[in-house]
Structures are given as structure tokens and as C-alpha cells.
Amino acid sequence: METVVSKPTDRGIMETGSALVVDETCLSAKIFYGHVQSLIGRCDYIFIPRISNYGRHRCMCVRFEGLYDETRNVFRGTNQKFMTCDVDVLQDKKEKDAFVGLGYQLGFSHKQAKRAYKRAKRAEQKKRRQAVNETEQLYRQEGTKILIAGHSYLIEDAFIGRTVTDYLKKSGVIAIRADLVDQSTAMKRSLELSPTCRWEPNREILGSIVMHRDKVDGIILMSAFPCGPDAMVNELLTRKMHDIPILNLVLDGQSGTAGVETRLESFVDIIRFKEGTL
């Protein structure tokens, strides 16, 4: 199938998405709606998965669960068609079945859809293993190392998250992503910090912090305003971890990069002063 991808996030996309939803919507969702708007009329279908959970105590943010329905409502005045797949393991709707069902929607046979899913899953796992291995190598390097604890969709965003990683690299800091971690190990280790955290992405980040806290010099808790799960989990982390510098960086998209860079500069200086290298 031919795919159409929206361009990297910029201020225009963020402002377009912000105008489509209520102010209390989280920054990530505002950006998402901006991307959807940029695709209206450019493709036959816009694919938006509905992801509820991957099992007990493995839930997603409610935004993921309602994203497909919310988007159809926001863009109900257009003629754009949308397509989804439903992942809800607690209702016996597993990821594989969801994607095979997507193949049906696209007009392919069960055999073709199953084969496509297997190929895609192998490719995803290979890319993930490579990224995890490269990340683990960073912990062994000499120099000031800072762990960025944030969601992939935020850290990788060209307009929001990449500002943080780019600045740290320019400052000579080894920036390490907590989200690139062996998932099964991280999920188990997360119980050491919180046995009750129910959000899958946050549990992975918690486990990654437990696994690597002794290998880094500081931690940046990166979140998008006003993310509810992040607000609760980051508060837990700042209360439980007192032996390592932590910067709680909440991105709202309003202040530009200057304010963020000033806070990052101060945080890096604090770490280097503590190390005696400043």
C-alpha cells in the first residue's frame, strides 16, 4: 500500500492543532490533530489505532483509547475517511488480530494480512533490538551522562523533544533515552518503584530508571503539559529518588526554546559542579 506521511512538526502544525481542541487538551494531542489536519484530502484513509491495553495493569492513557473516535468527531465536517484497528487484550482483542483485521479492511485475505503482520513485526523487533543495543553502549562511554525519561512520541518530535536532545549533545553531554530499553526487563524492574502503576509506557520508563540510575549523572523527566499519567509518575520519582539530580521539564509549546535551553544549561551546570568539573 502507498503511504502518505505528514511533515515534521513545526509551529504551524502545533498552532493548527491547538485551534481544533479545548485548551485543556495535552500538548501531544494538539500536535497530533495538527498532523491530521495536514493530511486531510491528501489520502484515501487516515490510519489511527485505538489502543486500550495490552493486558491487566498494562493500560494506555485514555487519550490513546479514545483517539480514533475523538479524531472522527473533530473532523466530522470533512469528507475524509478514517481507519482503525482495536487493541484491547482484556477484551480478547490482541495486537495480531487487530492488524490482521486491518488487512481485511484494506481488501486483503487472512493469509496475506497475517504474512504482512509477521514481516512487519520482525522488522519492528529488529529495529528495536538495534536501538536498545546502541543505547546500552552509551552507558559505557566516558563523560557526563543524562537520562531522558519521556515518551518516544515526545522525545522524537522535531519541534518539541528534539530541542532537548540537540542542546544536550551540543553541550558535550551524553543524552540517553530511557524509552529505548528491553521492555520485558523494564516492566519487571518497574515494580521496585511502584507495584501499582498501570500505564504501560510509564512502567517501561520507571523500569529503565531502576536499571540505569547508577550509570548516569542526572535524570530529565520530560513531559507534555498537562499529561495526567506523567504528572503522577514524575511526582512519585521526585519523592523516591533523592540521590541523583532530577529536572522536571514540562513542555507547553508556548515559551519557545530559550526558556527550555536556560533550564537545561542550569541543570548541566549543577551536575558538573557536583562532579567538580565546572
XYZ file of C-alpha atoms in Angstrom:
278
model
C 0.000 0.000 0.000
C 1.212 3.527 -0.728
C 1.637 5.587 2.437
C 1.494 9.352 2.951
C 3.295 10.790 5.971
C 2.823 14.271 7.409
C 5.848 16.572 7.543
C 7.853 17.038 10.781
C 6.192 19.124 13.472
C 6.604 22.876 13.285
C 4.896 25.818 14.998
C 2.253 25.961 12.272
C 1.193 22.358 12.875
C 1.102 22.895 16.639
C -0.977 26.079 16.369
C -3.363 24.463 13.873
C -3.957 21.520 16.204
C -4.337 23.782 19.240
C -7.129 25.687 17.496
C -9.093 22.469 16.904
C -9.424 21.328 20.531
C -10.123 22.713 24.006
C -7.258 24.365 25.907
C -7.036 21.543 28.475
C -6.008 19.020 25.810
C -2.426 17.814 26.270
C 0.263 19.291 24.030
C 0.971 15.949 22.331
C -2.672 15.586 21.295
C -2.762 19.165 19.985
C 0.252 18.408 17.812
C -1.375 15.155 16.681
C -4.510 16.946 15.487
C -2.325 19.396 13.609
C -0.747 16.483 11.767
C -4.165 15.005 10.984
C -5.300 18.357 9.569
C -2.242 18.437 7.299
C -3.262 15.056 5.842
C -6.921 15.888 5.158
C -7.636 15.420 1.461
C -4.176 14.033 0.712
C -5.009 10.335 1.123
C -7.874 7.872 0.923
C -7.709 6.942 4.615
C -6.003 8.270 7.708
C -4.974 5.418 10.000
C -5.482 5.989 13.734
C -5.189 2.930 16.003
C -7.380 2.559 19.058
C -5.145 1.211 21.835
C -6.734 0.465 25.206
C -4.412 -2.022 26.913
C -2.009 -4.919 26.484
C -3.379 -6.812 29.480
C -4.005 -6.328 33.200
C -2.047 -3.378 34.650
C -0.786 -2.677 31.131
C -3.126 0.161 30.181
C -2.572 3.117 27.904
C -3.504 6.721 28.580
C -7.229 7.270 27.932
C -6.186 9.585 25.105
C -4.916 6.567 23.148
C -8.114 4.668 23.853
C -10.354 7.422 22.535
C -8.097 8.908 19.865
C -9.860 7.380 16.862
C -13.333 8.424 18.000
C -12.179 11.881 19.085
C -10.475 12.490 15.745
C -13.520 11.456 13.746
C -15.563 13.881 15.827
C -13.111 16.766 15.442
C -13.012 16.309 11.650
C -16.647 15.296 11.195
C -17.230 18.231 8.834
C -14.774 16.898 6.268
C -15.190 14.101 3.748
C -12.014 12.419 4.970
C -12.229 8.686 5.693
C -10.508 7.169 8.716
C -9.380 3.632 9.501
C -8.507 1.950 12.792
C -7.531 -1.280 14.490
C -8.617 -2.086 18.040
C -6.079 -3.363 20.614
C -7.767 -4.372 23.878
C -6.281 -7.563 25.313
C -8.647 -7.529 28.307
C -11.493 -7.869 25.786
C -9.573 -10.574 23.871
C -8.600 -8.162 21.084
C -4.883 -8.830 20.668
C -2.463 -6.796 18.580
C -2.038 -9.502 15.948
C -5.785 -9.902 15.482
C -6.174 -6.116 15.278
C -3.664 -5.821 12.448
C -4.991 -8.841 10.575
C -8.409 -7.193 10.825
C -6.866 -4.067 9.357
C -5.731 -6.183 6.415
C -9.345 -7.242 5.875
C -10.401 -3.592 5.799
C -7.792 -2.940 3.138
C -9.168 -5.766 0.985
C -6.590 -8.499 1.592
C -7.078 -12.156 2.552
C -6.416 -13.552 6.028
C -3.259 -15.252 4.772
C -1.920 -12.078 3.165
C -2.702 -9.954 6.225
C -1.134 -12.480 8.601
C 2.008 -12.687 6.487
C 2.250 -8.874 6.332
C 1.884 -8.640 10.126
C 4.654 -11.178 10.703
C 7.023 -9.362 8.349
C 6.260 -6.013 9.948
C 6.630 -7.394 13.473
C 10.008 -8.936 12.681
C 11.201 -5.643 11.214
C 9.931 -3.718 14.242
C 11.631 -6.085 16.688
C 14.897 -5.966 14.766
C 14.901 -2.165 14.747
C 14.013 -2.108 18.447
C 16.823 -4.511 19.392
C 19.314 -2.438 17.428
C 18.182 0.783 19.123
C 18.339 -0.832 22.581
C 21.846 -2.205 21.933
C 23.075 1.190 20.738
C 21.560 2.838 23.813
C 23.205 0.356 26.167
C 26.565 1.230 24.615
C 26.086 4.873 25.638
C 26.060 3.916 29.325
C 29.619 2.599 28.918
C 31.032 5.808 27.455
C 33.106 8.267 29.456
C 31.590 11.677 30.162
C 28.568 13.330 31.746
C 25.514 11.183 31.078
C 21.920 12.361 31.440
C 18.942 10.016 31.141
C 15.914 11.497 29.365
C 12.760 9.910 30.783
C 9.988 10.668 28.327
C 7.707 9.041 25.794
C 9.031 8.213 22.333
C 6.463 10.381 20.569
C 7.646 13.354 22.622
C 11.417 12.813 22.550
C 11.446 12.205 18.788
C 9.223 15.158 17.912
C 11.232 17.581 15.758
C 9.690 20.734 17.235
C 9.357 19.800 20.917
C 11.546 16.955 22.153
C 14.462 17.158 19.777
C 15.302 20.606 21.140
C 16.299 18.927 24.408
C 18.467 16.182 22.938
C 20.125 18.569 20.468
C 21.031 21.039 23.227
C 22.494 18.333 25.466
C 24.644 16.985 22.642
C 25.910 20.478 21.813
C 26.827 20.876 25.494
C 29.012 17.779 25.357
C 26.570 15.705 27.376
C 25.786 12.086 26.537
C 21.983 12.134 26.211
C 20.420 8.703 26.777
C 16.780 7.825 26.159
C 15.031 5.847 28.886
C 12.341 4.671 26.451
C 14.851 2.608 24.453
C 15.098 -0.325 26.833
C 14.404 -4.057 26.912
C 10.668 -3.989 27.544
C 10.192 -7.230 29.478
C 13.052 -6.492 31.871
C 11.935 -2.901 32.396
C 8.358 -3.937 33.142
C 9.565 -6.282 35.885
C 12.018 -3.793 37.377
C 9.356 -1.057 37.462
C 7.713 -2.891 40.362
C 10.641 -1.840 42.547
C 9.496 1.771 42.321
C 5.753 1.258 42.000
C 3.790 -2.005 42.150
C 0.563 -0.188 41.216
C 1.479 1.919 38.172
C -0.950 0.819 35.462
C 0.228 2.755 32.390
C 2.365 0.661 30.058
C 4.661 3.422 28.681
C 5.265 4.857 32.163
C 6.081 1.433 33.588
C 8.736 0.947 30.908
C 10.311 4.286 31.814
C 10.184 3.510 35.547
C 11.900 0.179 34.943
C 14.544 1.796 32.763
C 15.342 4.298 35.517
C 15.710 1.493 38.063
C 18.019 -0.387 35.690
C 20.288 2.564 34.898
C 20.129 5.092 37.741
C 23.635 4.161 38.932
C 25.071 4.612 35.430
C 24.007 8.221 34.829
C 24.749 11.588 36.429
C 21.273 13.081 36.182
C 17.722 12.477 35.001
C 15.402 14.715 32.987
C 11.707 13.934 33.405
C 10.300 15.212 30.110
C 6.528 15.504 29.768
C 3.945 17.439 27.774
C 1.547 19.715 29.620
C -0.860 18.656 31.094
C -0.224 14.881 30.862
C -2.004 13.215 33.799
C -0.063 9.923 33.956
C 3.280 11.725 33.668
C 2.318 14.207 36.374
C 1.611 11.385 38.835
C 4.589 9.198 37.914
C 7.069 12.090 37.863
C 5.884 13.187 41.306
C 6.478 9.628 42.516
C 10.001 9.679 41.100
C 10.984 13.018 42.634
C 9.711 11.837 46.036
C 11.509 8.485 45.951
C 14.833 9.374 44.356
C 16.960 11.786 46.385
C 20.464 10.634 45.472
C 20.587 11.944 41.913
C 19.868 15.359 40.309
C 16.449 15.446 38.628
C 14.986 18.086 36.310
C 11.216 18.028 35.887
C 10.816 19.531 32.406
C 7.205 20.169 31.384
C 6.879 21.342 27.782
C 3.922 23.545 26.886
C 4.919 24.791 23.448
C 4.333 28.425 24.402
C 7.717 29.674 25.585
C 9.840 28.655 22.586
C 13.275 27.120 23.019
C 15.010 29.875 25.012
C 13.357 29.012 28.321
C 13.993 25.304 27.866
C 17.648 25.838 26.988
C 18.159 28.072 30.041
C 16.810 25.375 32.342
C 18.912 22.708 30.645
C 22.033 24.863 30.921
C 21.463 25.353 34.653
C 20.849 21.637 35.161
C 24.020 20.646 33.321
C 25.996 23.215 35.346
C 24.640 21.788 38.608
C 25.730 18.283 37.616
C 29.203 19.419 36.547
C 29.599 21.489 39.696
C 28.700 18.398 41.731
C 31.258 16.372 39.750
C 33.887 19.079 40.262
C 34.337 19.654 36.545
C 32.868 23.181 36.478
